Tab-separated table of C-alpha atoms in Angstrom:
chain	number	residue	atom	x	y	z
B	1	UNK	CA	-44.116	29.517	-39.971
B	2	UNK	CA	-41.766	28.015	-42.543
B	3	UNK	CA	-40.130	29.835	-45.406
B	4	UNK	CA	-40.188	28.023	-48.686
B	5	UNK	CA	-37.104	26.138	-49.814
B	6	UNK	CA	-34.248	28.455	-50.623
B	7	UNK	CA	-30.960	28.273	-52.428
B	8	UNK	CA	-27.748	29.276	-50.712
B	9	UNK	CA	-26.841	32.926	-51.085
B	10	UNK	CA	-23.400	33.629	-52.529
B	11	UNK	CA	-21.005	34.499	-49.710
B	12	UNK	CA	-18.435	37.226	-49.763
B	13	UNK	CA	-15.244	36.243	-47.972
B	14	UNK	CA	-14.127	39.853	-48.142
B	15	UNK	CA	-17.308	41.037	-46.422
B	16	UNK	CA	-16.983	38.406	-43.688
B	17	UNK	CA	-13.350	39.337	-43.103
B	18	UNK	CA	-14.134	43.069	-43.030
B	19	UNK	CA	-17.029	42.670	-40.618
B	20	UNK	CA	-14.903	40.450	-38.401
B	21	UNK	CA	-12.379	43.269	-38.174
B	22	UNK	CA	-15.185	45.628	-37.187
B	23	UNK	CA	-16.164	43.207	-34.428
B	24	UNK	CA	-12.580	43.005	-33.217
B	25	UNK	CA	-12.193	46.774	-33.126
B	26	UNK	CA	-15.464	47.203	-31.245
B	27	UNK	CA	-14.972	44.304	-28.864
B	28	UNK	CA	-11.239	44.678	-28.281
B	29	UNK	CA	-11.016	48.283	-27.205
B	30	UNK	CA	-8.713	47.269	-24.393
B	31	UNK	CA	-5.747	49.519	-24.021
B	32	UNK	CA	-2.214	48.482	-23.311
B	33	UNK	CA	-2.639	49.755	-19.772
B	34	UNK	CA	-1.559	46.968	-17.485
B	35	UNK	CA	-3.328	48.163	-14.361
B	36	UNK	CA	-6.670	48.662	-16.126
B	37	UNK	CA	-6.690	45.098	-17.348
B	38	UNK	CA	-5.269	43.118	-14.486
B	39	UNK	CA	-7.113	44.832	-11.684
B	40	UNK	CA	-10.497	45.465	-13.254
B	41	UNK	CA	-11.080	42.437	-15.467
B	42	UNK	CA	-11.052	38.678	-15.160
B	43	UNK	CA	-9.904	37.141	-18.433
B	44	UNK	CA	-11.879	34.374	-20.148
B	45	UNK	CA	-10.103	31.603	-22.039
B	46	UNK	CA	-12.421	29.388	-24.094
B	47	UNK	CA	-11.651	25.843	-25.240
B	48	UNK	CA	-13.774	23.360	-27.088
B	49	UNK	CA	-15.972	22.636	-30.066
B	50	UNK	CA	-18.807	24.127	-32.130
B	51	UNK	CA	-20.847	25.038	-29.053
B	52	UNK	CA	-18.161	27.681	-28.332
B	53	UNK	CA	-16.364	28.230	-31.675
B	54	UNK	CA	-16.626	31.942	-32.523
B	55	UNK	CA	-14.952	31.567	-35.912
B	56	UNK	CA	-11.567	29.845	-35.621
B	57	UNK	CA	-12.534	27.372	-38.325
B	58	UNK	CA	-12.923	30.267	-40.781
B	59	UNK	CA	-9.142	30.394	-40.896
B	60	UNK	CA	-8.111	26.746	-41.218
B	61	UNK	CA	-8.005	24.407	-44.195
B	62	UNK	CA	-11.185	22.424	-43.664
B	63	UNK	CA	-14.561	21.737	-45.279
B	64	UNK	CA	-17.928	23.422	-44.874
B	65	UNK	CA	-18.965	20.516	-42.637
B	66	UNK	CA	-16.905	22.241	-39.952
B	67	UNK	CA	-17.564	25.853	-40.946
B	68	UNK	CA	-20.480	28.242	-40.522
B	69	UNK	CA	-19.180	31.338	-42.309
B	70	UNK	CA	-22.088	31.574	-44.726
B	71	UNK	CA	-25.729	32.657	-44.677
B	72	UNK	CA	-28.077	32.088	-42.852
B	73	UNK	CA	-25.715	31.529	-39.920
B	74	UNK	CA	-25.548	34.666	-37.799
B	75	UNK	CA	-28.705	36.173	-39.266
B	76	UNK	CA	-30.422	37.025	-35.971
B	77	UNK	CA	-27.898	39.035	-34.002
B	78	UNK	CA	-24.837	39.821	-36.091
B	79	UNK	CA	-26.823	39.940	-39.348
B	80	UNK	CA	-23.880	38.308	-41.102
B	81	UNK	CA	-22.082	34.951	-40.688
B	82	UNK	CA	-19.251	35.039	-38.143
B	83	UNK	CA	-18.439	31.338	-38.080
B	84	UNK	CA	-20.676	30.622	-35.077
B	85	UNK	CA	-22.914	27.573	-35.478
B	86	UNK	CA	-26.119	29.388	-34.590
B	87	UNK	CA	-28.394	32.149	-35.773
B	88	UNK	CA	-26.692	34.453	-33.275
B	89	UNK	CA	-24.604	34.376	-30.127
B	90	UNK	CA	-23.297	31.376	-28.221
B	91	UNK	CA	-23.187	30.542	-24.506
B	92	UNK	CA	-19.612	31.805	-24.297
B	93	UNK	CA	-20.629	35.167	-25.798
B	94	UNK	CA	-23.276	35.685	-23.144
B	95	UNK	CA	-20.912	34.648	-20.351
B	96	UNK	CA	-18.412	37.253	-21.567
B	97	UNK	CA	-21.169	39.882	-21.520
B	98	UNK	CA	-22.225	38.970	-17.984
B	99	UNK	CA	-18.585	39.194	-16.889
B	100	UNK	CA	-18.467	42.721	-18.378
B	101	UNK	CA	-16.016	41.604	-21.049
B	102	UNK	CA	-16.144	42.363	-24.783
B	103	UNK	CA	-16.878	39.561	-27.238
B	104	UNK	CA	-13.947	37.180	-26.913
B	105	UNK	CA	-12.423	36.852	-30.405
B	106	UNK	CA	-11.147	33.671	-32.079
B	107	UNK	CA	-7.423	33.084	-31.622
B	108	UNK	CA	-6.844	32.694	-35.373
B	109	UNK	CA	-8.748	35.803	-36.384
B	110	UNK	CA	-6.489	38.222	-38.308
B	111	UNK	CA	-5.788	41.390	-36.373
B	112	UNK	CA	-6.427	39.701	-33.033
B	113	UNK	CA	-3.156	40.436	-31.247
B	114	UNK	CA	-4.210	41.483	-27.758
B	115	UNK	CA	-5.237	38.948	-25.170
B	116	UNK	CA	-5.790	40.964	-22.004
B	117	UNK	CA	-9.454	39.934	-21.831
B	118	UNK	CA	-8.763	36.355	-22.933
B	119	UNK	CA	-9.215	34.559	-26.240
B	120	UNK	CA	-11.313	31.806	-27.821
B	121	UNK	CA	-9.498	28.652	-28.996
B	122	UNK	CA	-12.595	26.533	-29.697
B	123	UNK	CA	-12.943	24.735	-33.022
B	124	UNK	CA	-16.100	23.176	-34.458
B	125	UNK	CA	-15.657	19.428	-34.759
B	126	UNK	CA	-12.861	19.279	-32.194
B	127	UNK	CA	-12.606	16.564	-29.610
B	128	UNK	CA	-10.418	15.656	-26.673
B	129	UNK	CA	-8.806	13.056	-28.950
B	130	UNK	CA	-6.410	14.085	-31.706
B	131	UNK	CA	-7.969	11.412	-33.919
B	132	UNK	CA	-11.434	13.010	-33.844
B	133	UNK	CA	-11.998	14.517	-37.322
B	134	UNK	CA	-8.216	14.687	-37.537
B	135	UNK	CA	-6.841	17.194	-40.021
B	136	UNK	CA	-10.123	19.089	-40.345
B	137	UNK	CA	-10.290	20.744	-36.901
B	138	UNK	CA	-8.148	22.221	-34.117
B	139	UNK	CA	-7.956	19.430	-31.564
B	140	UNK	CA	-7.775	20.139	-27.838
B	141	UNK	CA	-4.030	19.501	-27.643
B	142	UNK	CA	-3.415	22.119	-30.342
B	143	UNK	CA	-5.745	24.527	-28.535
B	144	UNK	CA	-3.504	24.096	-25.488
B	145	UNK	CA	-0.460	24.880	-27.646
B	146	UNK	CA	-2.134	28.127	-28.720
B	147	UNK	CA	-2.855	28.934	-25.077
B	148	UNK	CA	0.837	28.552	-24.270
B	149	UNK	CA	1.595	31.177	-26.940
B	150	UNK	CA	-0.859	33.555	-25.281
B	151	UNK	CA	0.741	32.887	-21.917
B	152	UNK	CA	4.115	33.868	-23.357
B	153	UNK	CA	2.571	37.010	-24.874
B	154	UNK	CA	1.050	38.056	-21.542
B	155	UNK	CA	4.388	37.646	-19.789
B	156	UNK	CA	6.075	39.808	-22.386
B	157	UNK	CA	3.446	42.547	-22.003
B	158	UNK	CA	2.671	42.438	-18.292
B	159	UNK	CA	5.804	40.982	-16.776
B	160	UNK	CA	6.014	37.600	-15.068
B	161	UNK	CA	4.308	38.511	-11.796
B	162	UNK	CA	1.326	40.367	-13.233
B	163	UNK	CA	0.877	37.745	-15.951
B	164	UNK	CA	0.701	35.051	-13.285
B	165	UNK	CA	-1.942	37.066	-11.427
B	166	UNK	CA	-3.945	37.446	-14.645
B	167	UNK	CA	-3.789	33.721	-15.405
B	168	UNK	CA	-4.710	32.679	-11.875
B	169	UNK	CA	-7.721	35.035	-11.794
B	170	UNK	CA	-8.874	33.970	-15.268
B	171	UNK	CA	-11.752	31.578	-15.948
B	172	UNK	CA	-11.135	28.636	-18.303
B	173	UNK	CA	-14.330	27.531	-20.036
B	174	UNK	CA	-14.638	24.095	-21.687
B	175	UNK	CA	-17.093	22.374	-24.025
B	176	UNK	CA	-15.428	19.195	-25.241
B	177	UNK	CA	-16.188	15.525	-25.833
B	178	UNK	CA	-19.327	15.536	-27.955
B	179	UNK	CA	-17.424	15.014	-31.221
B	180	UNK	CA	-15.331	12.192	-29.790
B	181	UNK	CA	-18.566	10.203	-29.584
B	182	UNK	CA	-20.626	11.720	-32.387
B	183	UNK	CA	-17.868	10.922	-34.889
B	184	UNK	CA	-18.509	7.250	-34.253
B	185	UNK	CA	-22.021	7.553	-35.683
B	186	UNK	CA	-21.478	9.978	-38.562
B	187	UNK	CA	-18.342	8.288	-39.954
B	188	UNK	CA	-17.379	4.683	-40.607
B	189	UNK	CA	-15.507	4.496	-37.316
B	190	UNK	CA	-14.798	1.055	-35.882
B	191	UNK	CA	-13.276	2.323	-32.644
B	192	UNK	CA	-15.829	0.505	-30.504
B	193	UNK	CA	-14.647	-2.756	-32.062
B	194	UNK	CA	-11.313	-2.157	-30.331
B	195	UNK	CA	-12.508	-0.715	-27.025
B	196	UNK	CA	-15.446	-1.231	-24.739
B	197	UNK	CA	-17.616	1.839	-24.187
B	198	UNK	CA	-16.138	2.353	-20.721
B	199	UNK	CA	-12.576	2.064	-22.034
B	200	UNK	CA	-13.219	4.585	-24.782
B	201	UNK	CA	-14.805	7.052	-22.340
B	202	UNK	CA	-11.767	6.580	-20.120
B	203	UNK	CA	-9.456	7.584	-22.972
B	204	UNK	CA	-11.486	10.712	-23.707
B	205	UNK	CA	-11.582	11.709	-20.032
B	206	UNK	CA	-7.879	10.936	-19.712
B	207	UNK	CA	-7.004	13.354	-22.513
B	208	UNK	CA	-9.158	16.076	-20.965
B	209	UNK	CA	-7.496	15.478	-17.597
B	210	UNK	CA	-4.060	16.015	-19.116
B	211	UNK	CA	-5.110	19.359	-20.610
B	212	UNK	CA	-6.742	20.635	-17.417
B	213	UNK	CA	-3.745	19.648	-15.293
B	214	UNK	CA	-1.399	21.400	-17.723
B	215	UNK	CA	-3.391	24.624	-17.483
B	216	UNK	CA	-3.423	24.273	-13.699
B	217	UNK	CA	0.353	23.794	-13.683
B	218	UNK	CA	0.639	27.043	-15.664
B	219	UNK	CA	-1.411	28.963	-13.118
B	220	UNK	CA	-5.060	28.332	-14.010
B	221	UNK	CA	-7.310	27.804	-11.007
B	222	UNK	CA	-10.926	28.460	-12.057
B	223	UNK	CA	-12.571	26.158	-14.574
B	224	UNK	CA	-16.059	26.048	-16.066
B	225	UNK	CA	-17.432	22.974	-17.856
B	226	UNK	CA	-20.613	21.965	-19.594
B	227	UNK	CA	-21.307	18.258	-19.744
B	228	UNK	CA	-22.358	16.496	-22.936
B	229	UNK	CA	-25.785	17.260	-24.419
B	230	UNK	CA	-28.262	14.512	-25.353
B	231	UNK	CA	-26.835	14.467	-28.887
B	232	UNK	CA	-28.394	11.068	-29.517
B	233	UNK	CA	-31.646	13.047	-29.810
B	234	UNK	CA	-30.299	15.799	-32.093
B	235	UNK	CA	-32.138	16.033	-35.434
B	236	UNK	CA	-29.044	14.901	-37.331
B	237	UNK	CA	-28.641	11.779	-35.194
B	238	UNK	CA	-32.336	10.864	-35.065
B	239	UNK	CA	-32.170	10.123	-38.805
B	240	UNK	CA	-28.960	8.044	-38.750
B	241	UNK	CA	-30.883	4.771	-38.526
B	242	UNK	CA	-34.062	4.722	-40.590
B	243	UNK	CA	-35.353	1.723	-38.655
B	244	UNK	CA	-35.496	3.866	-35.490
B	245	UNK	CA	-38.358	5.905	-36.996
B	246	UNK	CA	-36.938	9.180	-35.709
B	247	UNK	CA	-36.390	8.120	-32.129
B	248	UNK	CA	-33.240	8.938	-30.186
B	249	UNK	CA	-30.153	6.821	-30.878
B	250	UNK	CA	-29.714	4.755	-27.742
B	251	UNK	CA	-26.092	3.777	-28.468
B	252	UNK	CA	-25.167	7.469	-28.441
B	253	UNK	CA	-27.193	8.200	-25.327
B	254	UNK	CA	-25.441	5.447	-23.373
B	255	UNK	CA	-22.006	6.905	-24.207
B	256	UNK	CA	-23.165	10.365	-23.133
B	257	UNK	CA	-24.354	8.983	-19.813
B	258	UNK	CA	-21.036	7.230	-19.172
B	259	UNK	CA	-19.025	10.312	-20.101
B	260	UNK	CA	-21.025	12.714	-17.954
B	261	UNK	CA	-20.723	10.447	-14.938
B	262	UNK	CA	-16.960	10.155	-15.466
B	263	UNK	CA	-16.575	13.935	-15.946
B	264	UNK	CA	-18.351	14.670	-12.688
B	265	UNK	CA	-16.168	12.139	-10.879
B	266	UNK	CA	-13.002	13.593	-12.420
B	267	UNK	CA	-13.756	17.153	-11.326
B	268	UNK	CA	-14.494	16.127	-7.748
B	269	UNK	CA	-11.199	14.256	-7.742
B	270	UNK	CA	-9.229	17.206	-9.114
B	271	UNK	CA	-10.790	19.516	-6.537
B	272	UNK	CA	-9.377	17.286	-3.799
B	273	UNK	CA	-5.996	16.760	-5.469
B	274	UNK	CA	-5.148	20.257	-6.714
B	275	UNK	CA	-4.844	23.081	-4.203
B	276	UNK	CA	-6.995	26.075	-5.139
B	277	UNK	CA	-8.762	24.254	-7.984
B	278	UNK	CA	-12.321	25.562	-8.337
B	279	UNK	CA	-14.855	24.456	-10.912
B	280	UNK	CA	-18.392	24.908	-12.137
B	281	UNK	CA	-20.048	21.988	-13.933
B	282	UNK	CA	-23.258	22.911	-15.726
B	283	UNK	CA	-25.744	20.155	-16.509
B	284	UNK	CA	-26.127	20.991	-20.194
B	285	UNK	CA	-27.663	17.571	-20.761
B	286	UNK	CA	-30.696	17.746	-18.528
B	287	UNK	CA	-31.442	21.418	-19.173
B	288	UNK	CA	-31.380	20.978	-22.951
B	289	UNK	CA	-33.430	17.788	-22.694
B	290	UNK	CA	-36.109	19.652	-20.747
B	291	UNK	CA	-36.425	22.207	-23.547
B	292	UNK	CA	-36.532	19.488	-26.196
B	293	UNK	CA	-39.236	17.521	-24.395
B	294	UNK	CA	-41.282	20.466	-23.087
B	295	UNK	CA	-40.592	23.350	-25.494
B	296	UNK	CA	-43.719	25.364	-24.673
B	297	UNK	CA	-42.736	25.523	-21.006
B	298	UNK	CA	-39.649	27.519	-22.044
B	299	UNK	CA	-41.305	29.642	-24.713
B	300	UNK	CA	-40.603	27.496	-27.794
B	301	UNK	CA	-42.901	25.858	-30.317
B	302	UNK	CA	-40.572	23.131	-31.626
B	303	UNK	CA	-38.171	21.058	-29.540
B	304	UNK	CA	-37.133	18.204	-31.808
B	305	UNK	CA	-36.920	19.544	-35.362
B	306	UNK	CA	-34.421	22.146	-36.562
B	307	UNK	CA	-35.100	25.622	-37.909
B	308	UNK	CA	-32.639	25.152	-40.769
B	309	UNK	CA	-31.941	21.991	-42.773
B	310	UNK	CA	-33.815	19.447	-44.835
B	311	UNK	CA	-35.468	16.051	-44.580
B	312	UNK	CA	-37.148	14.569	-41.518
B	313	UNK	CA	-36.688	16.831	-38.466
B	314	UNK	CA	-34.543	18.894	-40.872
B	315	UNK	CA	-31.882	16.501	-39.729
B	316	UNK	CA	-29.958	16.569	-43.012
B	317	UNK	CA	-27.009	18.904	-42.361
B	318	UNK	CA	-27.734	21.138	-45.362
B	319	UNK	CA	-28.321	24.506	-43.673
B	320	UNK	CA	-26.834	27.185	-45.909
B	321	UNK	CA	-26.732	24.965	-48.977
B	322	UNK	CA	-22.965	24.433	-48.887
B	323	UNK	CA	-22.818	20.966	-47.352
B	324	UNK	CA	-25.154	18.083	-48.091
B	325	UNK	CA	-27.169	19.580	-50.940
B	326	UNK	CA	-27.899	23.102	-52.122
B	327	UNK	CA	-31.556	23.229	-51.131
B	328	UNK	CA	-32.718	23.566	-47.548
B	329	UNK	CA	-35.668	24.821	-45.523
B	330	UNK	CA	-35.424	27.790	-43.185
B	331	UNK	CA	-37.985	28.727	-40.547
B	332	UNK	CA	-39.335	32.262	-40.276
B	333	UNK	CA	-38.598	32.700	-36.573
B	334	UNK	CA	-35.618	30.900	-34.984
B	335	UNK	CA	-36.821	32.038	-31.558
B	336	UNK	CA	-39.564	29.415	-31.778
B	337	UNK	CA	-37.038	26.582	-32.168
B	338	UNK	CA	-34.667	24.822	-29.792
B	339	UNK	CA	-32.423	23.585	-32.630
B	340	UNK	CA	-31.002	25.979	-35.183
B	341	UNK	CA	-29.541	23.332	-37.507
B	342	UNK	CA	-29.180	19.564	-37.404
B	343	UNK	CA	-26.822	19.599	-34.394
B	344	UNK	CA	-26.696	23.101	-32.933
B	345	UNK	CA	-28.989	25.393	-30.970
B	346	UNK	CA	-30.593	28.778	-31.461
B	347	UNK	CA	-29.357	31.935	-29.791
B	348	UNK	CA	-32.455	32.010	-27.600
B	349	UNK	CA	-31.635	28.602	-26.133
B	350	UNK	CA	-28.000	29.527	-25.624
B	351	UNK	CA	-29.048	32.630	-23.699
B	352	UNK	CA	-31.353	30.663	-21.432
B	353	UNK	CA	-28.594	28.156	-20.702
B	354	UNK	CA	-25.986	30.892	-20.177
B	355	UNK	CA	-28.313	32.595	-17.690
B	356	UNK	CA	-28.496	29.358	-15.708
B	357	UNK	CA	-24.743	28.849	-15.861
B	358	UNK	CA	-24.163	32.365	-14.577
B	359	UNK	CA	-26.839	32.580	-11.894
B	360	UNK	CA	-27.585	28.932	-11.154
B	361	UNK	CA	-28.232	27.803	-7.611
B	362	UNK	CA	-25.090	26.660	-5.824
B	363	UNK	CA	-25.108	23.085	-4.597
B	364	UNK	CA	-22.390	22.495	-1.984
B	365	UNK	CA	-21.038	18.937	-1.862
B	366	UNK	CA	-22.594	18.216	-5.243
B	367	UNK	CA	-21.489	18.292	-8.872
B	368	UNK	CA	-22.235	22.021	-8.986
B	369	UNK	CA	-20.455	23.740	-6.068
B	370	UNK	CA	-20.107	27.057	-7.944
B	371	UNK	CA	-21.881	28.905	-10.703
B	372	UNK	CA	-19.858	30.921	-13.221
B	373	UNK	CA	-20.545	34.222	-11.500
B	374	UNK	CA	-18.908	32.767	-8.389
B	375	UNK	CA	-15.797	31.918	-10.399
B	376	UNK	CA	-15.483	35.369	-11.915
B	377	UNK	CA	-15.930	37.027	-8.528
B	378	UNK	CA	-13.632	34.653	-6.642
B	379	UNK	CA	-10.120	36.033	-6.371
C-alpha cells in the first residue's frame, strides 16, 4: 500500500507554466460576447486559502511552505503540479463543474485576462488577518483589492448596467480563517498572550465581516462559506506536542469551535441586515470529522494519517521533498486516504464534500438555508 521512500523529482518551471497556459486555453474558451456570458452563466469568484488556491502562490515571492507547484502534487487528475494542495482537484473546481463553468483560473496566472466566468483569488496560507504569514501570502484584504480590479474590468467590457447584473448574479465562495489560528501553533506566535481566545476570534470575524460587506456594497448578493475544519486533528498538528501522543490538539479545537459558532451567528445577522443577502454555510468541520473517524463508511482505508509526508501520521510537512527534508513517503493510492499531505485533503474527499455543498439538504431557519445549487439558480 505504501511506496518506498522517494526523493523529490526535479521540477520544470517552464513545463508548469506551459501546462498552465494549456489549462487556461481549454478552460477559458469564453468569447467576448456579452450576451452569452451574462445571460447564460453565473460567475464564480473564489476567495480564501489553500483549500481553494488553484495556483496563485506560484506567482508570488514566497517559500515552498506555501506552494504546491512540484511533484507529486496534482498527480491524480492533472498529472502535473498546478499549485493546488492536493493530488487533484479542489472543492472549488468541482463546484465550478457543477455550475457548468470551466475551471476558474488563478487571478495571477499569466495570460488570464478574461473574467466573464469569474476568477480565483485564493492564496495558500492566507488568513482574514493581514498579519497571518504576512509577506508570504495574499491576505484577504489584498484579494479584495484584486476583486476591485476585476470589477473595473467587467465594467469596461460589459458596460455599467450589465456588469452590475453579472456581479449581483455571481456567487462568492469563501474558505478563510484556518491559518489565522493554525499560525499560532506552527510559529512562535504570542498573540494569545495579548488577547483572550474570544477576543482573537472576534478580530478574525470582524475582518471577514468588513470584506463581505464591501463585496455586498459593490453588488454581491450570493455568498458561499465553509466553516473551519477540525485542523487540531490534522496530521501536521497531531505531532506538534510530543506529549500528546498523537492525539488532537485541544487548544486548536477550542478556537475552531469558537470561530465556527461566531461565523454562523455573523451570517444570520447579515441576512437580516442586508437586503437580498443570501448565503450557504457548509459544515466542513463535522463532515470532515466523520470521514476521519469512520473512513471505511465513506470508502477510505485511512482517516488520520496522510498519503504523502514523513514521520508519525506522515505529519511532517515534507511532501514533495522541497520543504522540511528531501525524503518523504508516498502512498500508492491516494483514493484510500482522507489526507493528502500533513494539512490538506485528497481529491476524493474534496469531491464528496463538494457534492454535499452542491446538493445538500436545505434547512430553513438554520445555519444552512441554501445549498450552493440554490445560489447558482437564484436570480
